[in-house]
Coordinates of N, CA and C in Angstrom, one line a residue:
M276 N 10.9 -8.9 -0.2 CA 10.7 -8.5 -0.5 C 10.5 -9.7 -1.8
E277 N 10.3 -9.7 -2.8 CA 10.4 -10.8 -4.0 C 11.3 -10.5 -5.3
S278 N 12.7 -11.3 -5.8 CA 12.9 -10.4 -6.9 C 12.3 -10.3 -7.7
D279 N 11.9 -10.4 -9.9 CA 12.2 -10.0 -10.8 C 11.4 -11.9 -10.7
D280 N 11.9 -12.6 -10.2 CA 12.3 -14.1 -10.8 C 10.8 -15.0 -9.3
G281 N 10.9 -13.6 -8.5 CA 10.1 -14.4 -7.2 C 10.2 -15.1 -6.5
A282 N 11.9 -15.3 -6.4 CA 13.4 -15.2 -5.2 C 12.8 -14.8 -4.3
P283 N 12.9 -14.8 -3.0 CA 12.6 -14.3 -1.1 C 14.3 -13.4 -1.2
Q284 N 14.2 -12.1 -1.5 CA 15.5 -11.0 -0.9 C 15.2 -10.7 0.6
S285 N 16.1 -10.4 0.7 CA 17.1 -10.1 2.2 C 16.5 -8.1 2.1
G286 N 15.9 -7.7 3.5 CA 16.4 -6.4 3.6 C 17.1 -6.2 5.0
S287 N 17.8 -6.9 5.5 CA 18.7 -6.7 6.9 C 19.2 -8.8 6.3
A288 N 20.7 -8.7 7.0 CA 21.6 -10.3 6.7 C 20.7 -10.6 7.9
A289 N 20.1 -10.7 8.7 CA 19.1 -11.2 9.8 C 18.0 -12.0 9.3
T290 N 17.4 -11.4 8.6 CA 16.0 -11.7 8.2 C 15.6 -11.7 6.4
V291 N 14.4 -12.1 5.8 CA 14.5 -12.7 4.9 C 13.0 -11.6 4.6
R292 N 12.6 -10.7 3.1 CA 11.7 -10.8 3.1 C 11.2 -11.6 2.2
V293 N 9.9 -12.2 2.7 CA 8.9 -12.9 1.7 C 8.1 -12.5 0.5
R294 N 8.2 -10.8 0.9 CA 6.7 -10.1 -0.2 C 5.9 -8.8 1.0
T295 N 6.5 -8.0 -0.9 CA 6.1 -6.9 -0.5 C 4.8 -6.2 -1.2
G296 N 4.4 -5.4 -0.3 CA 3.0 -4.9 -1.3 C 2.8 -3.2 -0.9
L297 N 1.9 -2.8 -2.1 CA 1.9 -1.1 -2.2 C 0.3 -1.0 -2.6
H298 N 0.3 -0.1 -2.1 CA -1.0 -0.1 -1.8 C -1.9 1.4 -2.1
L299 N -2.4 1.9 -3.4 CA -2.3 3.5 -4.1 C -3.9 3.5 -3.0
L300 N -4.9 4.8 -2.3 CA -5.6 4.8 -2.5 C -6.1 6.0 -2.4
V301 N -7.1 6.7 -2.9 CA -7.6 8.1 -2.9 C -9.5 8.0 -2.5
D302 N -9.2 8.9 -1.5 CA -10.8 9.1 -1.9 C -11.5 10.0 -1.9
G303 N -13.0 10.0 -2.5 CA -13.1 10.7 -3.2 C -14.6 10.9 -4.4
H304 N -15.3 12.1 -4.8 CA -15.9 11.4 -5.7 C -16.4 11.1 -6.7
L305 N -16.3 9.9 -7.0 CA -16.0 9.3 -8.1 C -17.3 8.3 -9.3
N306 N -16.8 7.9 -10.1 CA -18.3 7.0 -11.1 C -17.7 6.5 -11.2
P307 N -17.8 5.4 -10.6 CA -17.8 4.0 -11.0 C -17.5 3.3 -12.4
L308 N -18.4 3.7 -12.9 CA -18.5 3.4 -14.8 C -17.6 3.6 -15.7
I309 N -17.0 4.8 -15.2 CA -16.1 5.3 -15.7 C -14.9 4.4 -15.9
F310 N -14.5 4.4 -15.0 CA -13.4 3.2 -15.7 C -13.2 1.3 -15.5
A311 N -13.9 1.5 -16.5 CA -13.6 0.4 -17.1 C -12.9 -0.3 -17.9
P312 N -12.4 -1.7 -17.9 CA -11.0 -1.8 -18.8 C -11.1 -0.3 -20.1
G313 N -11.6 -1.0 -21.4 CA -11.5 -0.5 -22.3 C -11.2 1.1 -21.8
W314 N -11.9 1.7 -21.0 CA -11.9 3.4 -20.9 C -9.5 3.3 -20.7
F315 N -9.9 2.7 -20.3 CA -8.2 2.3 -20.0 C -7.4 1.8 -21.3
G316 N -7.6 1.2 -22.1 CA -7.1 1.0 -23.3 C -7.5 2.1 -24.2
K317 N -8.2 3.1 -24.5 CA -8.9 3.9 -24.8 C -7.6 4.9 -25.0
E318 N -7.6 4.9 -23.8 CA -6.7 6.3 -23.4 C -5.3 5.9 -23.2
G319 N -4.7 4.9 -23.3 CA -3.7 4.1 -24.0 C -2.7 4.3 -21.9
L320 N -3.8 3.8 -21.5 CA -3.3 3.8 -20.0 C -2.8 2.0 -19.4
L321 N -3.4 1.1 -20.3 CA -3.1 -0.4 -20.4 C -2.4 -1.1 -22.2
R322 N -2.0 -1.5 -22.5 CA -1.6 -1.4 -23.5 C -3.2 -3.0 -23.1
P323 N -3.0 -3.2 -25.0 CA -4.4 -4.9 -25.7 C -4.7 -6.0 -24.4
E324 N -3.4 -6.4 -24.3 CA -2.9 -7.3 -23.7 C -3.5 -6.9 -21.6
E325 N -3.2 -6.1 -21.5 CA -3.3 -5.6 -20.1 C -5.0 -5.3 -20.1
V326 N -5.8 -5.5 -21.2 CA -7.0 -4.5 -21.1 C -7.6 -6.3 -21.7
E327 N -6.9 -6.7 -22.3 CA -8.3 -8.4 -22.6 C -8.0 -9.0 -21.3
S328 N -7.2 -9.0 -20.4 CA -7.2 -9.2 -19.1 C -7.6 -9.0 -18.2
A329 N -8.3 -7.7 -18.3 CA -9.3 -7.3 -17.2 C -10.0 -6.9 -17.9
K330 N -10.6 -7.2 -18.6 CA -11.4 -7.2 -18.8 C -12.5 -8.8 -18.8
A331 N -11.0 -9.8 -19.0 CA -11.6 -11.5 -17.9 C -11.6 -11.4 -16.5
S332 N -11.6 -11.0 -15.9 CA -11.8 -10.6 -14.2 C -12.7 -9.5 -14.2
V333 N -13.1 -8.7 -14.4 CA -13.9 -7.4 -14.1 C -15.2 -8.2 -13.4
S334 N -15.0 -7.5 -12.5 CA -17.3 -7.0 -11.3 C -17.4 -5.6 -11.4
A335 N -18.5 -5.7 -11.9 CA -19.1 -4.7 -11.6 C -20.9 -4.4 -11.8
D336 N -20.9 -3.1 -10.9 CA -22.5 -2.3 -10.7 C -22.7 -0.8 -10.4
S337 N -23.9 -0.5 -10.1 CA -24.2 0.9 -10.4 C -23.0 1.4 -9.7
T338 N -22.9 0.6 -8.8 CA -21.4 1.6 -7.3 C -20.8 1.3 -7.1
F339 N -19.6 0.0 -8.3 CA -18.7 -0.3 -8.3 C -18.2 -1.1 -9.5
L340 N -16.6 -1.6 -9.4 CA -15.4 -2.1 -9.9 C -14.2 -2.3 -9.5
A341 N -14.2 -3.5 -10.4 CA -13.1 -3.9 -9.8 C -12.2 -4.7 -11.0
F342 N -10.8 -5.3 -11.1 CA -10.4 -6.1 -12.5 C -8.9 -5.7 -12.3
R343 N -7.8 -7.1 -12.5 CA -7.1 -7.5 -12.2 C -5.9 -7.7 -13.2
T344 N -4.9 -7.5 -14.0 CA -3.9 -8.0 -14.4 C -3.5 -8.4 -14.1
S345 N -2.2 -8.6 -15.0 CA -1.0 -9.5 -14.5 C 0.4 -9.0 -12.9
E346 N 0.0 -6.9 -12.8 CA 0.8 -6.3 -12.9 C 0.0 -5.5 -11.6
F347 N -1.3 -5.6 -11.1 CA -2.2 -4.8 -10.2 C -3.5 -5.4 -10.4
S348 N -3.4 -4.6 -9.0 CA -5.6 -5.1 -9.0 C -5.9 -3.9 -9.0
F349 N -7.5 -3.4 -9.0 CA -7.4 -2.2 -9.2 C -9.5 -2.1 -8.6
V350 N -9.8 -1.5 -8.2 CA -10.6 -1.5 -7.3 C -11.1 -0.2 -7.4
V351 N -13.3 0.9 -7.5 CA -13.4 1.7 -7.8 C -15.0 1.9 -7.3
S352 N -15.4 2.1 -5.9 CA -16.5 3.2 -5.7 C -17.0 4.2 -5.8
L353 N -17.9 4.4 -5.4 CA -18.2 5.8 -5.1 C -17.7 7.0 -4.8
S354 N -16.6 6.5 -3.4 CA -16.4 7.3 -2.7 C -14.4 6.4 -2.9
S355 N -14.2 5.8 -3.4 CA -12.9 5.6 -3.4 C -11.7 4.7 -4.4
L356 N -11.1 4.6 -4.6 CA -10.2 4.4 -6.0 C -9.0 3.5 -5.9
E357 N -8.6 2.4 -5.1 CA -7.5 2.0 -5.0 C -6.9 1.0 -5.9
V358 N -5.2 0.9 -6.2 CA -4.5 0.0 -6.8 C -3.9 -0.7 -6.5
F359 N -3.3 -1.4 -5.8 CA -2.6 -2.5 -5.5 C -2.2 -4.1 -5.8
T360 N -0.5 -4.0 -5.4 CA -0.1 -4.8 -6.4 C 1.2 -5.3 -4.8
N361 N 1.8 -6.7 -5.1 CA 2.0 -7.3 -4.0 C 3.9 -7.8 -5.0
S362 N 4.1 -7.3 -6.4 CA 5.4 -6.6 -6.8 C 6.1 -5.9 -6.4
E363 N 7.3 -5.8 -5.9 CA 8.1 -4.4 -5.8 C 8.2 -4.0 -7.0
G364 N 8.8 -4.4 -7.9 CA 9.3 -4.3 -9.0 C 8.3 -3.4 -10.2
H365 N 6.7 -3.6 -9.7 CA 5.6 -3.0 -10.2 C 5.3 -1.9 -9.3
E366 N 5.9 -1.4 -8.6 CA 5.3 0.4 -7.7 C 5.6 1.5 -8.2
P367 N 6.2 1.3 -9.3 CA 6.5 2.8 -10.5 C 6.0 2.5 -11.3
V368 N 4.4 1.4 -11.1 CA 3.7 1.0 -12.6 C 2.0 1.8 -11.7
L369 N 1.7 1.9 -11.1 CA 1.0 2.4 -10.1 C 1.2 3.5 -9.6
R370 N 2.7 3.9 -9.5 CA 2.0 5.4 -9.9 C 2.2 6.6 -10.9
D371 N 2.5 5.7 -11.6 CA 2.8 6.5 -12.9 C 0.7 6.1 -13.8
L372 N 0.1 5.4 -12.9 CA -1.1 4.4 -13.5 C -2.3 5.8 -12.7
M373 N -1.3 5.9 -11.8 CA -2.7 7.0 -10.9 C -2.3 8.2 -11.1
L374 N -1.3 8.8 -11.4 CA -0.2 10.0 -11.7 C -1.8 10.0 -12.8
N375 N -1.8 9.2 -14.5 CA -2.0 9.7 -15.0 C -3.8 9.2 -15.3
I376 N -4.5 8.9 -15.0 CA -5.5 8.7 -14.6 C -6.1 9.7 -13.9
F377 N -5.4 10.8 -13.0 CA -6.1 12.2 -12.4 C -5.4 13.5 -13.3
S378 N -4.3 12.8 -14.1 CA -4.0 13.7 -14.8 C -5.6 13.7 -16.3
L379 N -5.8 13.1 -16.4 CA -7.1 12.9 -17.1 C -8.2 13.1 -17.1
L380 N -8.5 12.7 -15.8 CA -9.6 12.9 -15.1 C -9.2 14.5 -13.8
R381 N -8.7 15.7 -14.5 CA -8.0 16.7 -12.9 C -9.0 17.4 -12.0
Y382 N -10.7 17.2 -12.9 CA -11.5 18.1 -12.3 C -12.2 16.9 -10.8
T383 N -11.9 15.8 -10.8 CA -12.3 15.0 -10.1 C -12.2 15.5 -8.5
P384 N -13.5 15.9 -7.4 CA -13.0 15.9 -6.4 C -12.9 15.3 -5.9
L385 N -11.1 15.5 -5.2 CA -10.9 14.1 -4.4 C -10.2 14.5 -2.4
S386 N -10.6 14.4 -1.3 CA -10.6 14.6 0.2 C -9.2 14.1 0.0
A387 N -8.5 13.1 0.2 CA -7.0 12.3 0.1 C -6.6 11.0 -0.4
L388 N -5.0 11.3 0.2 CA -4.7 10.2 0.0 C -4.1 9.3 1.0
T389 N -4.1 8.4 1.2 CA -3.7 6.7 1.3 C -2.6 6.5 0.4
I390 N -1.4 5.8 1.2 CA 0.6 5.3 0.6 C -0.3 4.2 1.2
S391 N 0.2 3.1 1.1 CA 1.3 2.2 2.7 C 1.7 1.0 1.8
R392 N 2.7 1.0 2.8 CA 3.8 -0.3 1.8 C 3.4 -1.4 2.6
S393 N 4.3 -2.7 2.7 CA 3.6 -3.6 3.6 C 4.7 -5.3 3.1
A394 N 5.0 -5.3 4.5 CA 6.1 -6.9 3.9 C 5.8 -7.9 5.1
H395 N 6.1 -8.6 3.9 CA 5.9 -10.6 5.0 C 7.0 -10.8 5.3
L396 N 7.8 -11.6 6.3 CA 9.8 -11.8 6.8 C 9.3 -12.5 7.5
S397 N 10.5 -13.4 7.9 CA 10.8 -14.1 8.7 C 12.4 -14.2 8.4
H398 N 13.1 -15.0 9.2 CA 14.5 -14.5 9.7 C 15.0 -15.4 9.0
A399 N 16.3 -15.0 8.5 CA 16.9 -15.9 7.4 C 17.7 -17.2 7.6
S400 N 17.8 -17.8 8.8 CA 18.1 -19.4 8.8 C 16.7 -20.1 9.2
D401 N 15.8 -20.0 9.3 CA 14.9 -20.7 10.4 C 13.5 -20.0 10.3
P402 N 13.0 -20.0 9.3 CA 11.3 -19.1 9.5 C 10.8 -20.3 10.3
S403 N 10.5 -20.8 11.0 CA 10.3 -20.9 11.5 C 10.3 -20.4 13.2
I404 N 11.0 -19.3 13.4 CA 11.1 -18.6 14.3 C 10.2 -17.3 14.2
V405 N 9.1 -17.7 15.8 CA 8.3 -16.5 15.6 C 8.7 -15.1 15.9
P406 N 8.2 -14.4 16.1 CA 8.5 -13.1 16.4 C 8.7 -12.6 17.8
K407 N 9.0 -12.1 18.6 CA 9.1 -12.1 20.3 C 8.9 -10.7 20.5
W408 N 7.4 -10.8 20.7 CA 6.4 -9.6 21.3 C 6.9 -8.9 22.2
A409 N 7.2 -9.4 23.4 CA 7.7 -8.9 24.3 C 8.3 -8.0 24.3
A410 N 9.1 -8.0 23.2 CA 9.9 -6.9 23.0 C 9.4 -6.2 22.5
L411 N 8.3 -5.5 22.8 CA 6.7 -4.7 22.1 C 5.5 -4.6 22.9
M412 N 5.1 -5.8 23.8 CA 4.1 -5.2 24.1 C 4.2 -7.2 24.6
P413 N 4.5 -6.6 26.4 CA 4.5 -8.4 27.1 C 3.2 -9.0 27.7
T414 N 3.1 -9.8 27.2 CA 1.7 -11.1 27.4 C 1.0 -11.1 28.8
A415 N 2.8 -10.7 30.1 CA 2.1 -11.1 31.2 C 0.4 -10.7 31.5
P416 N 0.8 -9.7 31.9 CA -0.6 -8.6 31.9 C -2.0 -8.9 31.5
F417 N -2.5 -10.1 30.1 CA -3.6 -10.6 29.9 C -4.3 -12.3 30.1
E418 N -2.4 -12.5 31.1 CA -2.8 -13.9 32.0 C -3.9 -14.1 32.8
Q419 N -4.0 -13.2 33.7 CA -5.1 -12.8 34.4 C -6.7 -13.8 33.6
A420 N -6.3 -12.8 32.6 CA -7.6 -12.7 32.0 C -7.5 -14.4 30.5
L421 N -6.8 -14.2 30.4 CA -7.2 -14.6 29.0 C -5.9 -16.8 29.1
G422 N -5.0 -16.3 30.1 CA -4.1 -17.6 29.8 C -3.0 -17.5 29.4
K423 N -3.3 -18.4 28.0 CA -2.0 -17.9 27.5 C -2.3 -16.6 26.4
A424 N -1.7 -15.7 26.7 CA -2.5 -14.4 25.1 C -1.6 -15.0 24.5
L425 N -1.9 -14.0 23.4 CA -1.7 -14.8 21.6 C -1.7 -12.7 21.1
I426 N -0.5 -12.2 20.7 CA -0.5 -10.9 19.1 C -1.4 -11.0 18.5
L427 N -3.0 -10.7 18.3 CA -2.7 -10.7 16.8 C -2.4 -9.4 15.8
D428 N -2.2 -7.9 16.9 CA -2.4 -6.5 16.5 C -2.0 -5.8 16.7
M429 N -1.0 -5.0 16.6 CA -0.7 -4.3 17.6 C 0.0 -2.8 16.5
S430 N -1.0 -1.3 16.9 CA -0.4 -0.5 15.9 C -0.3 0.7 16.3
A431 N 0.1 1.4 15.9 CA 0.4 3.2 16.6 C 1.2 4.2 15.4
K432 N 0.4 5.6 16.0 CA 0.3 6.6 14.6 C 1.0 7.7 15.5
G433 N 1.5 8.6 14.4 CA 2.8 9.4 14.7 C 2.7 10.1 13.1
S434 N 3.0 11.8 13.9 CA 2.8 12.6 12.4 C 3.6 13.5 12.8
E435 N 5.0 13.5 13.7 CA 6.3 14.2 13.5 C 7.3 13.8 14.0
G436 N 8.9 14.1 14.2 CA 10.1 13.7 14.1 C 10.6 11.9 12.5
P437 N 10.5 11.8 12.6 CA 11.5 10.8 11.4 C 9.4 10.9 10.2
V438 N 8.7 10.9 10.1 CA 7.7 10.9 10.6 C 8.0 12.2 8.1
P439 N 6.9 10.8 7.2 CA 7.5 12.1 5.7 C 6.2 13.3 6.5
E440 N 6.9 14.3 5.4 CA 6.2 15.5 5.6 C 4.7 16.2 5.9
Q441 N 4.0 16.1 6.9 CA 2.8 16.2 6.2 C 2.1 15.0 6.5
S442 N 2.1 13.7 6.8 CA 1.4 13.4 6.6 C 1.3 12.5 8.3
E443 N 0.7 11.9 8.1 CA 0.1 11.0 9.5 C 0.2 10.2 8.9
V444 N 0.8 8.6 10.1 CA 1.2 7.4 9.6 C 1.0 6.3 10.3
T445 N 0.6 5.6 10.7 CA -0.6 4.3 11.1 C 0.9 3.3 10.8
L446 N 1.5 2.9 11.7 CA 2.1 1.8 12.3 C 1.5 0.6 12.5
S447 N 1.0 -0.8 11.6 CA 1.1 -1.8 12.1 C 1.7 -3.2 12.1
I448 N 1.5 -4.5 13.2 CA 2.6 -4.8 13.2 C 1.9 -6.5 13.8
Q449 N 1.7 -7.8 12.4 CA 1.3 -8.5 13.6 C 1.7 -9.7 13.0
P450 N 1.0 -11.3 13.4 CA 1.7 -12.3 12.7 C 1.4 -12.5 11.4
S451 N 1.8 -12.2 10.4 CA 1.9 -13.0 9.3 C 1.6 -14.2 9.0
R452 N 0.3 -14.6 8.5 CA -0.3 -15.4 7.3 C 0.0 -16.3 5.7
V453 N 1.4 -15.1 5.8 CA 2.0 -15.2 4.5 C 3.1 -16.6 4.3
D454 N 2.5 -17.9 3.8 CA 3.3 -19.1 4.1 C 5.0 -18.3 4.0
G455 N 5.9 -19.6 4.9 CA 7.4 -19.2 4.5 C 8.2 -17.6 5.3
A456 N 6.3 -17.0 6.1 CA 6.9 -15.4 6.8 C 5.9 -15.8 7.8
S457 N 6.3 -14.5 8.8 CA 6.4 -14.7 10.8 C 6.0 -14.1 11.1
L458 N 6.1 -12.6 10.5 CA 5.8 -11.6 11.0 C 5.3 -10.2 9.5
F459 N 4.1 -10.1 9.8 CA 3.6 -8.7 9.2 C 4.0 -7.2 9.6
I460 N 4.5 -6.7 8.8 CA 4.4 -4.8 9.3 C 4.1 -4.2 8.4
E461 N 2.8 -3.3 8.1 CA 2.9 -2.2 7.3 C 2.9 -0.7 8.2
C462 N 3.0 -0.1 7.3 CA 3.7 1.3 6.6 C 2.3 2.7 6.2
K463 N 1.4 3.0 7.0 CA 0.2 3.3 6.3 C 0.1 4.8 6.6
Y464 N 0.7 5.9 5.0 CA 1.0 6.8 5.1 C -0.6 7.6 4.3
S465 N -1.1 8.9 5.5 CA -2.5 9.4 5.0 C -2.0 11.2 4.7
Y466 N -2.2 11.8 3.7 CA -2.5 13.0 3.3 C -4.2 13.8 2.9
V467 N -4.3 14.7 3.5 CA -5.4 16.1 3.2 C -4.7 16.0 1.5
L468 N -6.3 16.3 0.9 CA -6.1 16.6 0.2 C -6.9 18.2 -0.3
D469 N -6.1 19.3 0.5 CA -6.5 20.5 0.2 C -7.0 21.5 -1.4
S470 N -7.9 21.4 -1.8 CA -8.6 22.0 -2.9 C -8.8 23.6 -2.9
D471 N -8.5 24.1 -3.3 CA -8.8 25.9 -3.9 C -8.5 26.4 -4.3
E472 N -9.7 27.8 -4.9 CA -9.6 28.0 -6.2 C -8.7 28.3 -7.0
N473 N -7.1 27.7 -6.9 CA -6.1 27.8 -7.2 C -5.4 26.8 -8.0
I474 N -6.2 25.2 -7.0 CA -5.1 23.9 -7.7 C -5.9 23.3 -7.6
A475 N -6.8 22.3 -8.3 CA -7.1 20.9 -8.3 C -7.1 20.4 -7.5
S476 N -8.4 19.7 -6.5 CA -7.6 18.3 -5.3 C -6.3 17.0 -6.6
A477 N -7.1 16.9 -7.5 CA -6.8 16.1 -8.1 C -5.2 16.3 -9.1
E478 N -4.9 17.8 -9.4 CA -3.4 18.6 -9.0 C -2.8 18.0 -7.8
M479 N -3.6 18.0 -7.1 CA -2.6 18.1 -5.8 C -2.6 16.6 -5.5
L480 N -3.0 16.2 -5.9 CA -2.7 14.5 -5.2 C -1.6 14.3 -6.6
N481 N -1.5 14.4 -7.8 CA 0.2 14.2 -8.5 C 0.7 14.8 -7.8
D482 N 1.1 16.4 -8.0 CA 1.7 17.1 -7.3 C 2.4 16.1 -6.4
R483 N 1.4 15.7 -5.3 CA 1.0 14.7 -3.9 C 2.4 13.7 -4.1
L484 N 2.0 12.7 -5.2 CA 2.4 12.1 -5.5 C 3.8 11.2 -6.2
K485 N 4.0 12.9 -6.8 CA 5.5 13.2 -7.2 C 6.6 13.4 -6.2
N486 N 6.3 13.5 -4.8 CA 7.0 14.7 -4.0 C 7.3 13.0 -3.2
V487 N 6.7 12.8 -2.7 CA 6.7 12.1 -1.6 C 6.9 9.9 -1.4
M488 N 6.6 9.5 -2.8 CA 6.4 8.0 -3.4 C 7.7 8.0 -2.4
E489 N 9.1 8.3 -3.2 CA 10.7 7.9 -2.5 C 10.7 8.5 -1.0
T490 N 9.9 9.3 -0.5 CA 10.5 9.6 1.1 C 9.3 8.8 1.9
T491 N 8.0 7.7 1.4 CA 7.2 7.1 1.6 C 7.8 6.2 1.9
R492 N 8.5 5.4 0.6 CA 9.0 4.1 0.5 C 10.8 4.3 1.4
D493 N 11.2 5.3 1.6 CA 12.5 5.1 2.4 C 12.2 4.9 3.3
H494 N 11.5 5.9 4.2 CA 10.6 5.9 5.7 C 10.6 4.2 6.3
S495 N 9.0 3.8 4.9 CA 8.8 2.2 5.5 C 10.3 1.4 5.4
E496 N 10.7 1.5 4.8 CA 12.4 0.0 4.4 C 12.7 0.0 6.1
S497 N 13.0 1.1 6.5 CA 13.6 2.0 7.7 C 13.0 0.8 9.2
A498 N 11.7 1.5 8.5 CA 10.2 0.7 9.8 C 10.5 -1.0 9.9
F499 N 10.3 -1.4 8.2 CA 10.5 -2.5 8.7 C 12.0 -3.3 8.9
T500 N 13.1 -3.5 8.4 CA 14.2 -3.5 8.9 C 14.2 -3.3 10.9
H501 N 14.1 -2.1 11.1 CA 13.8 -1.6 13.3 C 13.6 -2.7 13.5
F502 N 12.1 -3.3 12.9 CA 11.3 -3.9 13.4 C 11.8 -5.7 13.9
S503 N 11.9 -5.7 11.8 CA 12.2 -6.9 12.3 C 13.3 -7.7 12.9
D504 N 14.6 -6.8 12.8 CA 15.7 -7.4 13.7 C 15.3 -7.0 15.1
L505 N 14.1 -5.9 15.1 CA 13.6 -6.1 16.8 C 13.1 -7.5 17.6
L506 N 11.9 -8.4 16.1 CA 10.7 -8.9 16.5 C 11.5 -10.6 16.3
L507 N 12.7 -10.8 15.5 CA 13.6 -11.4 14.7 C 14.6 -12.1 15.6
T508 N 15.6 -11.4 15.0 CA 16.8 -11.8 15.7 C 17.4 -11.5 17.4
T509 N 16.1 -9.6 17.8 CA 17.1 -10.2 19.4 C 17.2 -10.6 20.4

């Protein structure tokens, strides 16, 4: 992860976190034209200088709108809305932004929430050390067909045991393409938003965000530490 001044921070004594990402994605039926930067300013969701930054970067048509500020990027289409950041210090900003959006648009029909946390990591003393992929998947079975095989991506899915309640988690591991990092790990937490006559799906989204951000953070941090130690230090 990065400190407020951009310096790499350690996830464990043997590894260094080069970058941490947070991505919040909501699926539903949306009107992208609502979400112009001026609307965020009018509703008090962005400061005036953030609105100006967003206006300078906005890209839009009838089915899509995107902009970025110094803290996050925002993308909305007819079927989804997402915000993401590569600064751990801005995670509360993203959560509160999503909460405020759907407190204002509480009757928006939504179907699913996905919380993704990711980390780019390297060995603490030697960033050139590459992950020991054989600890997870031996490459020997591929050699007859590929010769020297390279791991591009490994994924696994689960919804039991230590997984946060009522979520389905997809864990992905692959080589990092970020300078100074060799390992990329992503934990993706999926939640179904079932509305009924007593609670709108947007209200369910807000309840879910308030209750699960900390548990998904703790679970992903544990996964980052476990797999970085396994692949980079053993």
